[in-house]
Short mmCIF file of C-alpha atoms in Angstrom, two decimals:
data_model
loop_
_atom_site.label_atom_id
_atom_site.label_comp_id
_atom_site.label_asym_id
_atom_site.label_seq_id
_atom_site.Cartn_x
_atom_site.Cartn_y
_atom_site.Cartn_z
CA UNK I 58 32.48 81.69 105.54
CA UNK I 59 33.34 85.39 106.37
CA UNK I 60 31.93 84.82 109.93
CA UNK I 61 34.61 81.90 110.48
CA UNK I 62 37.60 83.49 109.07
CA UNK I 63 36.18 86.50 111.58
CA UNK I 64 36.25 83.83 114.25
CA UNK I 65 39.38 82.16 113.22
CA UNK I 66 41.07 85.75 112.69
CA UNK I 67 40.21 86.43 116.44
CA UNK I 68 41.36 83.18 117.99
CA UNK I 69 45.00 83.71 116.32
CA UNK I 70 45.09 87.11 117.69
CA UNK I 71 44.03 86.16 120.78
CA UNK I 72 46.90 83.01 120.60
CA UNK I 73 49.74 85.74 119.36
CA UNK I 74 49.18 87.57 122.28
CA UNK I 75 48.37 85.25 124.73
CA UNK I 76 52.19 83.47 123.20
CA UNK I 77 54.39 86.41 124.71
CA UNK I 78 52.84 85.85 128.12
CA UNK I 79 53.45 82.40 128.21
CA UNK I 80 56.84 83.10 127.17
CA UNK I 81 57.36 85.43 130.27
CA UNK I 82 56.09 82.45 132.34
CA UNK I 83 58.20 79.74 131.16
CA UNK I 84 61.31 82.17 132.04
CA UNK I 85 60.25 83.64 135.15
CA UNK I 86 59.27 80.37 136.83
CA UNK I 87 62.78 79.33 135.99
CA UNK I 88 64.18 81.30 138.76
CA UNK I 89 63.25 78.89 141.55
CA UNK I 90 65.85 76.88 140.24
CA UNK I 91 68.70 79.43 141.27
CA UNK I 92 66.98 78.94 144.80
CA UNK I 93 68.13 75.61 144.92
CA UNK I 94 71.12 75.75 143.54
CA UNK I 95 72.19 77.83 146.45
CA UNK I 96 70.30 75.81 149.02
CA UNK I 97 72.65 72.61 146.91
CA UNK I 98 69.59 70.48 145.93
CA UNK I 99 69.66 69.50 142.73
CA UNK I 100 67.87 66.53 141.99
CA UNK I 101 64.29 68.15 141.21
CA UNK I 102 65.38 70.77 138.73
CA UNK I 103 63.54 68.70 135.62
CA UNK I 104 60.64 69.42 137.25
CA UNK I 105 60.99 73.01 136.26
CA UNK I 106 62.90 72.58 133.26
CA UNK I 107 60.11 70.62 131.80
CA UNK I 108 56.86 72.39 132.01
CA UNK I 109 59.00 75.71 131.62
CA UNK I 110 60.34 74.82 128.25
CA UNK I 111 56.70 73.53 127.21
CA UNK I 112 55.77 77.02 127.96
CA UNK I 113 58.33 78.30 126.38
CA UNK I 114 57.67 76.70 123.38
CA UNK I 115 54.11 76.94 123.25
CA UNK I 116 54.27 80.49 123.50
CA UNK I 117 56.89 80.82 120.66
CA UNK I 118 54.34 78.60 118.06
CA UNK I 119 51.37 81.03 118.89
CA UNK I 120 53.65 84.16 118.66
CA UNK I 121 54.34 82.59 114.84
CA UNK I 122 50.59 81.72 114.03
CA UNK I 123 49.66 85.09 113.39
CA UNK I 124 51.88 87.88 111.78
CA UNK I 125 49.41 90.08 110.47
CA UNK I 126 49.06 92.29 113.42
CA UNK I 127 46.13 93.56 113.80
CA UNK I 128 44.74 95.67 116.53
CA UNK I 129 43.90 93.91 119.57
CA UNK I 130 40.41 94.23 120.47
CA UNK I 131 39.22 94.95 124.18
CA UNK I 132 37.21 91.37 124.25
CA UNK I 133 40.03 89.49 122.83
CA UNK I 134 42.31 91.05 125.35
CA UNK I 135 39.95 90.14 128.28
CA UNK I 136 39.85 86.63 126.81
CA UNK I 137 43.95 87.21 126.41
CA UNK I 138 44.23 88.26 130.09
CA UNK I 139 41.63 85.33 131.64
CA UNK I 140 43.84 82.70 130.04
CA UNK I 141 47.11 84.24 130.84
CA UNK I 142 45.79 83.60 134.42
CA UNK I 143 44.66 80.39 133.88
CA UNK I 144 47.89 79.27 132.45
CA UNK I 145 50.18 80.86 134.80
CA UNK I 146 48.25 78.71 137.84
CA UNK I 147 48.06 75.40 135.35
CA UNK I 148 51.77 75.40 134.61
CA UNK I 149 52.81 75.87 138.48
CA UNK I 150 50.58 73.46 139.56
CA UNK I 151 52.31 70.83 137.11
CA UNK I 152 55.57 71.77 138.91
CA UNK I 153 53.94 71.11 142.15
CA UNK I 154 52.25 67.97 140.62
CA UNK I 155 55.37 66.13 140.13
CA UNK I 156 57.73 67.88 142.40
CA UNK I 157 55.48 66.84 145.99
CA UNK I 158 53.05 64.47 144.41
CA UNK I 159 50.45 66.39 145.21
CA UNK I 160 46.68 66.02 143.72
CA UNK I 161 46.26 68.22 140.78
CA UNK I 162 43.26 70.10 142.10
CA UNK I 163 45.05 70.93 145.77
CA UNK I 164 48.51 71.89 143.56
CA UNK I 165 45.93 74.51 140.97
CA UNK I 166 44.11 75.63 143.93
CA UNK I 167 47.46 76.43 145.52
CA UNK I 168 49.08 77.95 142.54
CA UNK I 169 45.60 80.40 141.68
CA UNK I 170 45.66 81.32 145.30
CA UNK I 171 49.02 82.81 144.94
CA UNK I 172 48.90 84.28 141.70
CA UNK I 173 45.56 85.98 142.60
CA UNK I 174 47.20 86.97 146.52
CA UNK I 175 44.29 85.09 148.13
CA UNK I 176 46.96 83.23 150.43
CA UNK I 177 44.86 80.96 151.44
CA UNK I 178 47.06 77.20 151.34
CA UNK I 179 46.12 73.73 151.43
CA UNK I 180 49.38 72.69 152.83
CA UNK I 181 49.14 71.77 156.62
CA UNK I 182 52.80 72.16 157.06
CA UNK I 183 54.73 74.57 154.82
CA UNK I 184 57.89 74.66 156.90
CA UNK I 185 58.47 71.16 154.88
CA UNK I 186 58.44 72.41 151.63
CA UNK I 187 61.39 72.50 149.31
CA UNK I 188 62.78 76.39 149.11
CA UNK I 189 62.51 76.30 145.64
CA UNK I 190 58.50 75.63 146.01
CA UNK I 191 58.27 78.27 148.85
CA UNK I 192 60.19 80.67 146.93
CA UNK I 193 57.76 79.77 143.54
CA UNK I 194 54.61 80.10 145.68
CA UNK I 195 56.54 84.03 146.95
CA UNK I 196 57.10 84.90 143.28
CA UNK I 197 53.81 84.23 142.05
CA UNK I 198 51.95 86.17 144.70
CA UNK I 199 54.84 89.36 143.92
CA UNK I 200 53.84 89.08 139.92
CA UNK I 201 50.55 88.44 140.25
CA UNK I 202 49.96 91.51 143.21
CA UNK I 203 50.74 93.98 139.87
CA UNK I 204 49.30 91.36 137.70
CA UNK I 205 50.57 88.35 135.47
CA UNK I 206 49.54 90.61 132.37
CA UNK I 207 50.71 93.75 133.29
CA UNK I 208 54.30 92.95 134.19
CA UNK I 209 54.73 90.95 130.66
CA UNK I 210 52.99 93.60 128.70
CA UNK I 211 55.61 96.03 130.23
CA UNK I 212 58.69 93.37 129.25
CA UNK I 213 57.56 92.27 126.25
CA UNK I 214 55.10 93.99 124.13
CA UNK I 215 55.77 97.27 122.42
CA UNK I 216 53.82 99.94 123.63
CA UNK I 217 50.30 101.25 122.20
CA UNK I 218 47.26 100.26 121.03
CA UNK I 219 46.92 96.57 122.37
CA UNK I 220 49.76 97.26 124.99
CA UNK I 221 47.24 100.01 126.58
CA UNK I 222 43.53 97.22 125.82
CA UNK I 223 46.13 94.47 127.38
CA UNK I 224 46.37 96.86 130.05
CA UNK I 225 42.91 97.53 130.65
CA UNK I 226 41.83 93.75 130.67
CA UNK I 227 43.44 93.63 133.90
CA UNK I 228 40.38 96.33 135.43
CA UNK I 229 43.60 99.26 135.50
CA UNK I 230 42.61 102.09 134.22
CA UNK I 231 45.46 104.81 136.09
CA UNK I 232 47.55 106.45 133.77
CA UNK I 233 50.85 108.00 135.86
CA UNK I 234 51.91 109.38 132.19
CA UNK I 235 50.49 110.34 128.96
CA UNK I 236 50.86 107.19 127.11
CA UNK I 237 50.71 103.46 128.31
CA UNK I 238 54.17 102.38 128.22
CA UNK I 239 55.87 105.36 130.47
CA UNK I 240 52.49 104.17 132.82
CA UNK I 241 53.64 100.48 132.94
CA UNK I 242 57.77 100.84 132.98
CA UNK I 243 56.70 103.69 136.31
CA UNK I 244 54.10 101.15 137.82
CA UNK I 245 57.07 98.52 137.65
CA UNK I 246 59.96 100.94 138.91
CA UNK I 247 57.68 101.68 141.59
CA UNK I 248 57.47 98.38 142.61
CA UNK I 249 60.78 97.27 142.25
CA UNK I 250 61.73 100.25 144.23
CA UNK I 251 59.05 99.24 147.63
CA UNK I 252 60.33 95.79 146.92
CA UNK I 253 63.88 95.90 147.58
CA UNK I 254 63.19 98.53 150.36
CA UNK I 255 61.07 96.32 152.45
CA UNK I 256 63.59 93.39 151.82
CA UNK I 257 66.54 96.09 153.16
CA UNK I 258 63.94 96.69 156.09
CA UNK I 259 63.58 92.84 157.01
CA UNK I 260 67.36 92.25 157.09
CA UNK I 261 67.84 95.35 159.07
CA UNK I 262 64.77 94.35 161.60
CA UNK I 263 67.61 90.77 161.69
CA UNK I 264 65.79 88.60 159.81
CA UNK I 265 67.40 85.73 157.30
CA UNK I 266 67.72 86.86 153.33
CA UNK I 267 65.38 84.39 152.30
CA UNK I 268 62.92 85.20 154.41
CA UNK I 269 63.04 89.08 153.87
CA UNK I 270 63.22 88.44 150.19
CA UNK I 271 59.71 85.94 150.64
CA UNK I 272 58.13 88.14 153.31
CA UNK I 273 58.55 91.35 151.24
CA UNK I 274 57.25 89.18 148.17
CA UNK I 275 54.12 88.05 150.13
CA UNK I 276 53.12 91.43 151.65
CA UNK I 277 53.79 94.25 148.89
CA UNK I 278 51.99 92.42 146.71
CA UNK I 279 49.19 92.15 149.59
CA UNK I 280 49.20 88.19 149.43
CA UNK I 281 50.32 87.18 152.45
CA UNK I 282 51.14 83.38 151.88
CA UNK I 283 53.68 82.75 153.74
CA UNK I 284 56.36 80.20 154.28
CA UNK I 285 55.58 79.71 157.77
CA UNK I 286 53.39 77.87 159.34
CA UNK I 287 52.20 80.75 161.97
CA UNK I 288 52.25 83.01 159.28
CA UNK I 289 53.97 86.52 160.48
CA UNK I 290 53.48 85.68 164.07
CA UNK I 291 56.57 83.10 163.64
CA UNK I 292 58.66 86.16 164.41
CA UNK I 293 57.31 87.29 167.41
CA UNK I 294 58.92 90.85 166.39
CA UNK I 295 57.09 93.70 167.14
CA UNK I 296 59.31 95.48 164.63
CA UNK I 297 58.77 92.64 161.86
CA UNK I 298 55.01 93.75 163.21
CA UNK I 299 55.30 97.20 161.92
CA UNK I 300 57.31 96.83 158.82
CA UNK I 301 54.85 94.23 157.32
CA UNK I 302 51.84 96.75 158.56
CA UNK I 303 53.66 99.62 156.79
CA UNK I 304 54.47 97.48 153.63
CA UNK I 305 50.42 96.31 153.71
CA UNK I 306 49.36 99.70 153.65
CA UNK I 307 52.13 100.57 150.42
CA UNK I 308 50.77 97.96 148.50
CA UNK I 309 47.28 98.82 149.26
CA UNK I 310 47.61 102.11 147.69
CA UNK I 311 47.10 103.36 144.22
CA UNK I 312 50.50 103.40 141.76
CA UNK I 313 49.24 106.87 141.20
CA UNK I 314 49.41 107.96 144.68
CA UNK I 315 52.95 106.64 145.12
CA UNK I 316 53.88 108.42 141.75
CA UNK I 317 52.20 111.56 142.91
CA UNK I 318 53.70 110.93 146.12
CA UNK I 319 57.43 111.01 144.50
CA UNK I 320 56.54 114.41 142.20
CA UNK I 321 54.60 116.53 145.24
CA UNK I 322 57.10 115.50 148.21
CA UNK I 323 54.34 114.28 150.11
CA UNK I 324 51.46 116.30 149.30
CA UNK I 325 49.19 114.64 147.66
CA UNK I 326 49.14 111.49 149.75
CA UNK I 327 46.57 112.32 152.34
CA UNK I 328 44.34 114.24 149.90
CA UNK I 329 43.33 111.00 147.72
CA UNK I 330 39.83 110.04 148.73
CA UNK I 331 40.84 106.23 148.88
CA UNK I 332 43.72 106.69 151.43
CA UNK I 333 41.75 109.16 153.77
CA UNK I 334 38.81 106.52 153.86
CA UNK I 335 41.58 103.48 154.03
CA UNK I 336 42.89 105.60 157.03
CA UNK I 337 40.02 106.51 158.25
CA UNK I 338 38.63 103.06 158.41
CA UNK I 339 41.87 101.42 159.85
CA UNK I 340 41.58 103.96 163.08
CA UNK I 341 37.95 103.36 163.70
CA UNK I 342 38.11 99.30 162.87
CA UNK I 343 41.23 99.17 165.25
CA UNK I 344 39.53 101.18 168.28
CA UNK I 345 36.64 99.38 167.67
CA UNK I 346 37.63 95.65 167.64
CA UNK I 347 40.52 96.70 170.94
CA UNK I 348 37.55 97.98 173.00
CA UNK I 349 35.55 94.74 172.14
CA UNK I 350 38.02 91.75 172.47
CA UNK I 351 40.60 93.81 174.81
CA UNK I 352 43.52 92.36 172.68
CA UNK I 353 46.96 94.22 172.79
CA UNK I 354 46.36 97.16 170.54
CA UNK I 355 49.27 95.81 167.99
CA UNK I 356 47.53 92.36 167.00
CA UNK I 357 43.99 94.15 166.34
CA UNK I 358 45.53 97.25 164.35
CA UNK I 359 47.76 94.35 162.24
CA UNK I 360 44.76 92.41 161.21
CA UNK I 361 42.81 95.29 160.62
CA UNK I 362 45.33 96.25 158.44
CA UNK I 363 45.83 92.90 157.25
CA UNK I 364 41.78 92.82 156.13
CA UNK I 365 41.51 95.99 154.58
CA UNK I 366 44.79 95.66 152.36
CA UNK I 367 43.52 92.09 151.46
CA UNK I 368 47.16 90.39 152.29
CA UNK I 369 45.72 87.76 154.27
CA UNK I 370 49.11 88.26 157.34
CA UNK I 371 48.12 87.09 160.70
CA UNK I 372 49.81 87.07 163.51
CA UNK I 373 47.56 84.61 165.59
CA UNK I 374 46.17 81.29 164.39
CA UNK I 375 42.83 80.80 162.97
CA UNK I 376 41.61 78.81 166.25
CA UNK I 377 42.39 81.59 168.50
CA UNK I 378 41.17 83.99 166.04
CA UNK I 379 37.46 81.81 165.91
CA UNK I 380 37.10 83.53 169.87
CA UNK I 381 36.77 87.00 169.31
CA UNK I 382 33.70 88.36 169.51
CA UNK I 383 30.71 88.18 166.43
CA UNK I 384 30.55 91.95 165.68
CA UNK I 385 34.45 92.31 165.98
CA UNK I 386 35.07 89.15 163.07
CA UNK I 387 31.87 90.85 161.60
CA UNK I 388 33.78 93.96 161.45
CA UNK I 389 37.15 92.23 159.44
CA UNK I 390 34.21 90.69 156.70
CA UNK I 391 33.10 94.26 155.83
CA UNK I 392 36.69 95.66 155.99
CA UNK I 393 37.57 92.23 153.58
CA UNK I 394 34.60 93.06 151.48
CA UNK I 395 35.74 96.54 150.57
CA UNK I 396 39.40 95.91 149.97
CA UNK I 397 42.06 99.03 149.75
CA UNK I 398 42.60 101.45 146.69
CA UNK I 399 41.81 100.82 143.37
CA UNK I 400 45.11 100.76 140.84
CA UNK I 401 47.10 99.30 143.60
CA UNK I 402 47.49 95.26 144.58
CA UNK I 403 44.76 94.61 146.71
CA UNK I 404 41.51 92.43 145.56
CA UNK I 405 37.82 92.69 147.46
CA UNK I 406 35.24 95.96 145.39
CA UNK I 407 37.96 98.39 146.07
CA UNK I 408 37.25 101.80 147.86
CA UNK I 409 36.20 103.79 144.74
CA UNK I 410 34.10 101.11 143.70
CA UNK I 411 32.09 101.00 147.04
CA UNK I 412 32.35 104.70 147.31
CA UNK I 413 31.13 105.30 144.01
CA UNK I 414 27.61 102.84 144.54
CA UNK I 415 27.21 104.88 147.35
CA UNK I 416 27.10 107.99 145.70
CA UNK I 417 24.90 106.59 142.73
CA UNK I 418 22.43 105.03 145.86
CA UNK I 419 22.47 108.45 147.60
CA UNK I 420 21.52 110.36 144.41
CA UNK I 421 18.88 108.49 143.23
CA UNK I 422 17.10 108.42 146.89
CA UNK I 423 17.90 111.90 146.56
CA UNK I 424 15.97 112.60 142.90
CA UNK I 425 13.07 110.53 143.84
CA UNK I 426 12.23 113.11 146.88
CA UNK I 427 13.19 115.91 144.50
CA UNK I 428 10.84 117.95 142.49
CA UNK I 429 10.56 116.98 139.05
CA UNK I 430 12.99 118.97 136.34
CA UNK I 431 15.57 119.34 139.10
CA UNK I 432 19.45 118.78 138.04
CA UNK I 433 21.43 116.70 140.38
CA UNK I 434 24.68 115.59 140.01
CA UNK I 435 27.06 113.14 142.24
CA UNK I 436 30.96 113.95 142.51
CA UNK I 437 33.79 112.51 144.20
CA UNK I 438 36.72 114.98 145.16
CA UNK I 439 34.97 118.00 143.22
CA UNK I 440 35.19 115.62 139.83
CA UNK I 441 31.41 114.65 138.43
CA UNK I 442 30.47 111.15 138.35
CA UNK I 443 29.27 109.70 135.21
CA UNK I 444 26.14 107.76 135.06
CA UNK I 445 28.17 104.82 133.50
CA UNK I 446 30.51 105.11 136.12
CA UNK I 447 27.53 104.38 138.38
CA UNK I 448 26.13 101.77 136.39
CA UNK I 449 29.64 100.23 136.23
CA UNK I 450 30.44 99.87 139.99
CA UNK I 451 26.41 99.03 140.94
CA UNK I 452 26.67 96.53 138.65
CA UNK I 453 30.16 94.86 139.87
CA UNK I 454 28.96 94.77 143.24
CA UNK I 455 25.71 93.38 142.83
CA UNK I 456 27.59 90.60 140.88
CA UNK I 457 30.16 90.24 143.60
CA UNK I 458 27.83 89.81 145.99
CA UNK I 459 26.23 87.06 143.91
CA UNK I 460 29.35 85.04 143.69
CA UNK I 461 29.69 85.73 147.04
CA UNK I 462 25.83 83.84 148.02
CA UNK I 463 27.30 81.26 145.76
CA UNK I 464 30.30 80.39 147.61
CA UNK I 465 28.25 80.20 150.56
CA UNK I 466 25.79 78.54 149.70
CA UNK I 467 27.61 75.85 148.91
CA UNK I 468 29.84 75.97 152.19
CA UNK I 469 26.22 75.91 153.71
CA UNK I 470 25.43 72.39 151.74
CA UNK I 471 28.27 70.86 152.60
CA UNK I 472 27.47 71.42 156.61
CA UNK I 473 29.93 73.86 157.76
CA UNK I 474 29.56 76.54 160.26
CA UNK I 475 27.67 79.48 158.88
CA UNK I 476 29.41 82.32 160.50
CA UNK I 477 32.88 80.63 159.67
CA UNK I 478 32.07 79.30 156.29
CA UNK I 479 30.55 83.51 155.52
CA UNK I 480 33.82 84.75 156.68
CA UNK I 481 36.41 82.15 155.05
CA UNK I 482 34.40 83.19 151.17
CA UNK I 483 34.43 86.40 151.96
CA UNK I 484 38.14 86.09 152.62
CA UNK I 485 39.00 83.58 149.57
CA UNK I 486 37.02 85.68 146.77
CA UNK I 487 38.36 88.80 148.20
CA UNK I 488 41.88 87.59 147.93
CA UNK I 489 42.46 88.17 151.66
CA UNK I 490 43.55 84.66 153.02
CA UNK I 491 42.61 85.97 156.68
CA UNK I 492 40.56 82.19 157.71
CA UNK I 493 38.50 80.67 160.53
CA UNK I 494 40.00 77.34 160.09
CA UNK I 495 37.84 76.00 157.59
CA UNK I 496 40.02 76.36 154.57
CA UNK I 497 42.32 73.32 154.25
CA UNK I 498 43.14 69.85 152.90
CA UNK I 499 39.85 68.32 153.96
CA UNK I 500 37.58 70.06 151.98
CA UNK I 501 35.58 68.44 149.21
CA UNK I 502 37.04 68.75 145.59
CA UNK I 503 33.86 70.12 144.13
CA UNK I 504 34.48 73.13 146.84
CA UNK I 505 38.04 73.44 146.11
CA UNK I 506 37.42 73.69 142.49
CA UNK I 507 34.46 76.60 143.39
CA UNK I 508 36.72 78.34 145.55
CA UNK I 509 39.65 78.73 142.65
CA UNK I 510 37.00 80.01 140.32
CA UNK I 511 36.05 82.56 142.73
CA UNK I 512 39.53 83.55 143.66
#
């Protein structure tokens, strides 16, 4: 009996918490509506109204199940955070559902791959899409890029104990002030702040409202669907070009950079470990892949950039993308693979991750040609590396790469190209979006349904 109530204690908990994110859902994905309103279609609003207000509602009745309010544990907010995820991509895709009449399984792998910022779309031709649905898809990669959990936590739950295990479920764990709260209302400012500056940017560089507000949406957050069919390349801008590189790099970089950024003036930027190897790894990619496929230098840096940021922005279609050379579509897989800075939006290991297995590899090669009784440590940036720490990032990796065989492999049953199939899932469970062309409408369901639970 005790171990029920434990059970059924746990479950409410979880459902209280899991109510005030659903309730930040049902709201949020209101806001499409205003889109067309402006754009003077009306006749489709019910199909927001309707799964918004079931949302809504929802979340209210699990908010009331449980009043007690007991502290959140770190499991039940990982379980809190997974289906906060979940729900977020169901409840879009019954929007798209009955808005296009689209198969359910094409409209949730659509609505995960935005909320996650994989950017990878099923849709042959977005240019045909309502705004409201372009603009929903745009919103759900911005949210999602700082994640679904984080920004409702900020909004709607009071700060401390669960607030800061909430917080943690979503693998964050920078703190830009002493307590939890003051970290999420900066992490939000922060964005808010690159946000309406790269909008200002795109309608400076002449480009329509809507599609600074979408582009700036898409590439902060480091998702890089787009509502163009050619992706960035629609513009043909060399300045669009540079903004979106510029705004790739932002988002790719840890909140506590940018907040250390704003205190030092500047200083501390280049001294983080992450940006100097992000850098460091753009330059050498970029001179690498130019020598190798001759391409002008502004296309290779961008999807270099594009790669290593995980947003998933092109600026030349898949098909002409399938010609460059192995080791230079080799190179964008490892850059994919590692991702940018942890804290920040990108998906992929993340630098410190990578950097940190590293480390742990080097130091035990390092104690086993050692003589016995000798102390060796491994340190990034002067700060000692625990062993859990190395256990922790070994172990995500070696899982990451399992997933990643997985994927594959099953790409590999189905009969597609090796080499494309190895670079599309590396792309889709790194939350790139950066494809070869296999990606698309025609794949098998049992594949699309892999590929969202990989994303």
């Amino acid at each position: 009996m005790a171990s029920r109530k434990v059970v059924k204690n746990n479950l409410l908990i979880i459902f209280h918490y899991l109510g005030y994110i659903m309730q930040g859902l049902g709201i949020v994905l209101l806001s499409p509506i205003i889109v067309e309103l402006i754009y003077g279609d009306y006749r489709n609003t019910i199909y927001f109204l309707i799964p918004c207000l079931i949302s809504l509602i929802l979340g209210s009745i699990f908010i009331k199940s449980y009043k007690k309010h007991e502290k959140l544990k770190l499991r039940n907010a990982m379980i809190v955070s997974s289906l906060a995820w979940l729900w977020a991509s169901l409840i879009s895709a019954v929007i798209m559902v009955f808005y296009l009449n689209t198969p359910f399984i094409d409209a949730f792998f659509e609505n995960m791959s935005a909320w996650t910022g994989s950017g990878m779309t099923l849709f042959s031709n977005v240019e045909i899409l309502p705004y409201s649905i372009l603009f929903l898809r745009s919103l759900e990669q911005w949210i999602g890029g700082l994640g679904v959990v984080v920004i409702f936590v900020t909004v709607l739950i009071k700060s401390g104990t669960s607030a800061a295990r909430l917080y943690k479920s979503e693998a964050r764990e920078e703190k830009l002030a002493p307590n939890i709260g003051n970290t999420l209302k900066k992490s939000l400012e922060i964005y808010l702040i690159f946000t309406a500056f790269g909008i200002a940017l795109y309608i400076l560089a002449g480009l329509p409202i809507f599609d600074s507000v979408n582009l700036t949406f898409t590439t902060i957050s480091t998702g890089g669907m787009s509502i163009k069919n050619a992706n960035v390349g629609f513009y043909h801008d060399n300045v669009v070009y540079i903004i979106t590189m510029f705004l790739m790099i932002l988002g790719a970089t840890s909140f506590t950079v940018h907040y250390k950024l704003i205190k030092t003036k500047g200083k501390s930027f280049i001294k983080d470990i992450q940006v100097q190897v992000m850098l460091s790894l753009i330059i050498l990619a970029s001179l690498g892949i130019i020598f190798l496929t001759r391409n002008e230098p502004i296309e290779t840096v961008f999807h270099v950039i594009s790669a290593i940021t995980t947003t998933g922005a092109n600026i030349s279609s898949p098909a002409y993308m399938s010609t460059w050379p192995s080791l230079s579509l080799l190179v964008l897989m490892a850059l994919m693979m590692i991702g940018g800075s942890s804290g920040s939006t990108v998906g992929a290991m993340k630098i410190i991750r990578v950097i940190t297995a590293i480390k742990g590899i080097r130091l035990n090669l390092t104690k086993l040609t050692s003589p016995q009784g000798r102390v060796l440590n491994a340190s990034i940036n002067g700060k000692k590396l625990k062993e859990s720490e190395i256990r922790e990032a070994t172990a995500y990796l070696f899982l990451y790469l399992v997933f990643l065989f997985f994927g594959w492999g099953l790409f590999l049953y189905f009969g597609y190209d090796p080499f494309q199939s190895l670079f599309d899932i590396i792309s889709t469970q790194g939350n790139v979006g950066l494809s070869l062309g296999i990606i698309g409408p025609q794949l098998p369901d049992i594949v699309k349904v892999a590929l969202t639970f990989l994303m």
